[in-house]
Amino acid sequence: MCIRDRFYKCADFHAERGDMAECAKILSQARGMAGRNARHVLKHSALQALVNQHAGKFLVAARGYLKVAMHDDAAVRTGVICAILGVGQVGGDREAVMADYLKDPRTQGLDVSPFLEKAVNGRLFRKDAVDAFVGMLEPHQAEHFIKVAVLEHNIQSISQIYQNISLEQLGLILNVSKEDAEKAASTIISEGRLSASINQLDDLLTFDATNDEFSANIRDTCMAVQGIVGEIPQ
C-alpha cells in the first residue's frame, strides 16, 4: 500500500466514525499527493465534499459531488441534496449547479428529484413537502434545511408574488413565529440577498418592485401561498 492509499484509508476511517475534523486534517496533509492518479483524485474529492457538507458548506460540497458523480451514482443524490441546501451560500453559481444536476438523466429517478425541481423553479415548500424532504435527510442536513434553507427559499419565493406582507402572515406561511420570520428576512436583507425593507412599527415586510408579468412558476407559487392562507383560521 502506497503512502497516498494510507492517507485516504485513514481519512475514510475517521469519516466513517463521524470525526470530520480529523478527516479534514488528513485531507489537508494529503493535498497535492493525489497527483494525476484518477483514483486518488476521485477519493480526495469525495472525502472533501463530505467534509464540506458536514461543515455546513453545502454549495461547495454540491460542486464537489458533481466531480465525483461522473464515476459514482450515489454522489448524484447527495449532490442534489447539498445543492438544495446551498441557498444563499457562497461557493459558486447555485443555479448553474442545480441545472447541472437537473439535466443528469440519473437525477430523474431519484426520490429527491421533485424537491430539486421546486428549488430550481422557485416554488414554495409547503409543510407536507418540508416534512417529506426532511425525512430523506441526515440529521445535520435536516437541521440546516429547517432552520435556514427552507426559510430563505420560501421568503425569496414569496417576494416574487407580494409587494408587502405582514410579519404575522409571513410567519404563518413559513410555519414559524412572527419573530423568527422577521429574523430570517432581516438576515437575508442585511446580507444583500433580498431587496426589501422591514417596517417594525407596522410589522410589515415590503419587497422592491418586480416585473409585472408573472412567470408560470410564480403563478404556481401564488396558488400555493393562497392555499396556505386559506387554511389559516381567521
Short mmCIF file of C-alpha atoms in Angstrom, two decimals:
data_model
loop_
_atom_site.label_atom_id
_atom_site.label_comp_id
_atom_site.label_asym_id
_atom_site.label_seq_id
_atom_site.Cartn_x
_atom_site.Cartn_y
_atom_site.Cartn_z
CA MET A 1 0.00 0.00 0.00
CA CYS A 2 1.47 3.33 -1.06
CA ILE A 3 1.63 6.35 1.24
CA ARG A 4 -1.28 8.04 -0.53
CA ASP A 5 -3.51 4.98 -0.07
CA ARG A 6 -2.69 5.02 3.63
CA PHE A 7 -3.65 8.68 3.93
CA TYR A 8 -7.03 8.12 2.29
CA LYS A 9 -7.66 4.94 4.26
CA CYS A 10 -7.09 6.88 7.48
CA ALA A 11 -9.33 9.70 6.25
CA ASP A 12 -12.04 7.14 5.42
CA PHE A 13 -11.73 5.65 8.89
CA HIS A 14 -12.32 8.98 10.60
CA ALA A 15 -15.15 9.91 8.23
CA GLU A 16 -16.96 6.67 8.99
CA ARG A 17 -16.63 7.42 12.70
CA GLY A 18 -18.03 10.90 12.17
CA ASP A 19 -14.78 12.61 13.11
CA MET A 20 -14.83 15.16 10.31
CA ALA A 21 -12.25 17.41 11.96
CA GLU A 22 -9.63 14.66 11.85
CA CYS A 23 -10.68 13.66 8.34
CA ALA A 24 -10.27 17.28 7.21
CA LYS A 25 -6.85 17.42 8.85
CA ILE A 26 -5.66 14.35 6.97
CA LEU A 27 -7.03 15.66 3.68
CA SER A 28 -5.15 18.88 4.24
CA GLN A 29 -1.94 16.91 4.73
CA ALA A 30 -2.69 14.83 1.64
CA ARG A 31 -3.43 17.85 -0.54
CA GLY A 32 -1.38 17.61 -3.70
CA MET A 33 -0.45 13.98 -3.07
CA ALA A 34 -3.21 12.66 -5.32
CA GLY A 35 -1.27 13.92 -8.31
CA ARG A 36 -2.70 12.68 -11.59
CA ASN A 37 -3.85 9.35 -10.23
CA ALA A 38 -7.56 9.30 -11.14
CA ARG A 39 -8.47 7.00 -8.25
CA HIS A 40 -6.75 9.22 -5.69
CA VAL A 41 -8.21 12.41 -7.17
CA LEU A 42 -11.71 10.89 -7.02
CA LYS A 43 -11.24 9.73 -3.44
CA HIS A 44 -9.91 13.10 -2.34
CA SER A 45 -12.81 14.94 -3.99
CA ALA A 46 -15.40 12.63 -2.41
CA LEU A 47 -13.96 13.00 1.08
CA GLN A 48 -13.54 16.76 0.71
CA ALA A 49 -17.17 17.10 -0.37
CA LEU A 50 -18.22 15.08 2.68
CA VAL A 51 -16.16 17.30 4.97
CA ASN A 52 -17.58 20.45 3.39
CA GLN A 53 -21.20 19.44 3.82
CA HIS A 54 -20.65 18.50 7.47
CA ALA A 55 -19.09 21.95 7.91
CA GLY A 56 -22.28 23.49 6.51
CA LYS A 57 -20.68 24.44 3.19
CA PHE A 58 -23.41 22.78 1.16
CA LEU A 59 -22.98 24.66 -2.10
CA VAL A 60 -19.24 23.99 -2.15
CA ALA A 61 -20.00 20.34 -1.38
CA ALA A 62 -22.54 20.19 -4.21
CA ARG A 63 -19.89 21.37 -6.65
CA GLY A 64 -17.51 18.73 -5.30
CA TYR A 65 -20.06 15.96 -5.71
CA LEU A 66 -20.53 16.99 -9.35
CA LYS A 67 -16.93 15.90 -9.98
CA VAL A 68 -17.43 12.64 -8.11
CA ALA A 69 -20.79 11.94 -9.75
CA MET A 70 -19.13 11.20 -13.08
CA HIS A 71 -17.89 7.97 -11.54
CA ASP A 72 -20.24 7.43 -8.60
CA ASP A 73 -24.03 7.27 -8.97
CA ALA A 74 -24.57 7.66 -5.21
CA ALA A 75 -22.88 11.06 -5.33
CA VAL A 76 -25.66 12.38 -7.56
CA ARG A 77 -28.30 12.10 -4.83
CA THR A 78 -26.05 13.59 -2.15
CA GLY A 79 -25.05 16.38 -4.50
CA VAL A 80 -28.67 17.20 -5.29
CA ILE A 81 -29.45 17.46 -1.58
CA CYS A 82 -26.46 19.74 -1.00
CA ALA A 83 -27.46 21.94 -3.95
CA ILE A 84 -30.94 22.40 -2.45
CA LEU A 85 -29.46 23.20 0.95
CA GLY A 86 -26.96 25.66 -0.54
CA VAL A 87 -29.46 28.51 -0.98
CA GLY A 88 -27.87 31.85 -0.07
CA GLN A 89 -24.37 30.39 0.33
CA VAL A 90 -21.14 31.47 -1.31
CA GLY A 91 -19.16 28.99 -3.32
CA GLY A 92 -20.33 29.33 -6.89
CA ASP A 93 -23.36 29.77 -9.09
CA ARG A 94 -26.07 27.72 -7.35
CA GLU A 95 -28.47 27.98 -10.28
CA ALA A 96 -25.83 26.54 -12.61
CA VAL A 97 -25.02 23.74 -10.15
CA MET A 98 -28.69 22.81 -9.78
CA ALA A 99 -29.11 22.92 -13.56
CA ASP A 100 -26.20 20.50 -13.98
CA TYR A 101 -27.83 18.04 -11.61
CA LEU A 102 -31.26 18.51 -13.17
CA LYS A 103 -30.02 17.64 -16.66
CA ASP A 104 -28.29 14.49 -15.42
CA PRO A 105 -30.60 11.63 -16.50
CA ARG A 106 -29.85 9.79 -13.26
CA THR A 107 -31.49 12.58 -11.27
CA GLN A 108 -34.95 11.92 -12.68
CA GLY A 109 -35.24 8.57 -10.94
CA LEU A 110 -34.22 9.88 -7.52
CA ASP A 111 -36.60 10.42 -4.62
CA VAL A 112 -35.15 13.92 -4.17
CA SER A 113 -35.78 14.95 -7.79
CA PRO A 114 -39.17 16.68 -7.14
CA PHE A 115 -37.55 18.83 -4.47
CA LEU A 116 -34.74 19.86 -6.80
CA GLU A 117 -37.37 20.94 -9.32
CA LYS A 118 -39.06 23.03 -6.62
CA ALA A 119 -35.76 24.69 -5.79
CA VAL A 120 -34.91 25.35 -9.45
CA ASN A 121 -38.34 26.81 -10.24
CA GLY A 122 -38.62 28.86 -7.06
CA ARG A 123 -41.74 27.08 -5.90
CA LEU A 124 -42.89 27.27 -2.31
CA PHE A 125 -42.02 24.40 0.01
CA ARG A 126 -45.27 23.76 1.87
CA LYS A 127 -45.32 21.84 5.15
CA ASP A 128 -46.02 18.48 3.54
CA ALA A 129 -43.08 18.95 1.17
CA VAL A 130 -40.84 20.12 4.01
CA ASP A 131 -41.74 17.07 6.12
CA ALA A 132 -41.22 14.70 3.18
CA PHE A 133 -37.83 16.17 2.28
CA VAL A 134 -36.62 16.29 5.88
CA GLY A 135 -37.42 12.59 6.16
CA MET A 136 -34.82 11.92 3.48
CA LEU A 137 -32.02 13.92 5.12
CA GLU A 138 -29.24 13.17 7.56
CA PRO A 139 -29.55 15.00 10.92
CA HIS A 140 -27.07 17.79 10.09
CA GLN A 141 -28.75 18.32 6.71
CA ALA A 142 -32.27 18.36 8.19
CA GLU A 143 -31.28 20.90 10.84
CA HIS A 144 -29.87 23.30 8.24
CA PHE A 145 -32.86 22.88 5.95
CA ILE A 146 -35.43 23.58 8.67
CA LYS A 147 -33.57 26.41 10.39
CA VAL A 148 -32.04 28.17 7.39
CA ALA A 149 -32.51 26.92 3.83
CA VAL A 150 -36.27 26.48 3.58
CA LEU A 151 -36.91 29.83 5.26
CA GLU A 152 -34.75 31.70 2.76
CA HIS A 153 -36.11 29.75 -0.19
CA ASN A 154 -39.73 30.43 0.76
CA ILE A 155 -39.12 34.11 1.52
CA GLN A 156 -37.48 34.51 -1.88
CA SER A 157 -40.46 32.75 -3.49
CA ILE A 158 -42.95 34.96 -1.64
CA SER A 159 -41.04 38.07 -2.72
CA GLN A 160 -41.96 37.27 -6.32
CA ILE A 161 -45.71 37.50 -5.72
CA TYR A 162 -46.21 40.04 -2.93
CA GLN A 163 -45.41 43.74 -2.77
CA ASN A 164 -45.62 43.55 1.00
CA ILE A 165 -46.72 41.10 3.66
CA SER A 166 -47.27 41.33 7.41
CA LEU A 167 -44.70 39.56 9.55
CA GLU A 168 -47.54 37.69 11.21
CA GLN A 169 -48.76 36.30 7.91
CA LEU A 170 -45.20 35.59 6.79
CA GLY A 171 -44.65 33.54 9.93
CA LEU A 172 -47.84 31.56 9.32
CA ILE A 173 -46.80 30.77 5.76
CA LEU A 174 -43.28 29.81 6.86
CA ASN A 175 -44.70 27.81 9.78
CA VAL A 176 -42.58 29.75 12.29
CA SER A 177 -43.21 32.51 14.80
CA LYS A 178 -43.51 36.12 13.69
CA GLU A 179 -40.21 36.83 15.45
CA ASP A 180 -38.40 34.01 13.63
CA ALA A 181 -39.88 35.14 10.30
CA GLU A 182 -38.62 38.68 10.92
CA LYS A 183 -35.19 37.41 11.93
CA ALA A 184 -34.89 35.26 8.80
CA ALA A 185 -35.98 38.08 6.49
CA SER A 186 -33.71 40.58 8.24
CA THR A 187 -30.69 38.30 7.80
CA ILE A 188 -31.31 37.82 4.10
CA ILE A 189 -31.81 41.56 3.59
CA SER A 190 -28.74 42.58 5.57
CA GLU A 191 -26.56 40.12 3.64
CA GLY A 192 -27.75 41.55 0.33
CA ARG A 193 -29.69 38.55 -0.96
CA LEU A 194 -33.13 40.18 -0.82
CA SER A 195 -34.16 43.67 -1.89
CA ALA A 196 -36.72 44.56 0.76
CA SER A 197 -37.24 46.52 3.95
CA ILE A 198 -38.92 45.86 7.29
CA ASN A 199 -41.17 48.42 8.97
CA GLN A 200 -41.11 47.33 12.60
CA LEU A 201 -43.75 49.88 13.56
CA ASP A 202 -46.28 48.31 11.20
CA ASP A 203 -44.75 44.79 11.35
CA LEU A 204 -44.59 44.86 7.56
CA LEU A 205 -42.09 43.38 5.10
CA THR A 206 -42.03 45.32 1.83
CA PHE A 207 -40.34 43.95 -1.28
CA ASP A 208 -38.83 46.00 -4.07
CA ALA A 209 -40.94 46.24 -7.23
CA THR A 210 -40.67 43.25 -9.56
CA ASN A 211 -41.71 42.53 -13.12
CA ASP A 212 -45.48 42.76 -13.54
CA GLU A 213 -45.59 39.70 -15.78
CA PHE A 214 -45.76 36.56 -13.67
CA SER A 215 -43.97 33.53 -14.93
CA ALA A 216 -45.62 30.12 -14.71
CA ASN A 217 -43.68 29.15 -11.62
CA ILE A 218 -44.60 32.42 -9.89
CA ARG A 219 -48.28 31.78 -10.59
CA ASP A 220 -47.85 28.30 -9.18
CA THR A 221 -46.24 29.75 -6.06
CA CYS A 222 -49.07 32.25 -5.73
CA MET A 223 -51.66 29.50 -5.81
CA ALA A 224 -49.72 27.55 -3.18
CA VAL A 225 -49.49 30.59 -0.90
CA GLN A 226 -53.19 31.31 -1.30
CA GLY A 227 -53.92 27.71 -0.38
CA ILE A 228 -51.95 28.08 2.84
CA VAL A 229 -53.55 31.40 3.71
CA GLY A 230 -56.98 29.88 3.11
CA GLU A 231 -56.21 27.25 5.73
CA ILE A 232 -55.28 29.85 8.36
CA PRO A 233 -58.11 30.38 10.89
CA GLN A 234 -59.49 33.89 10.73
#
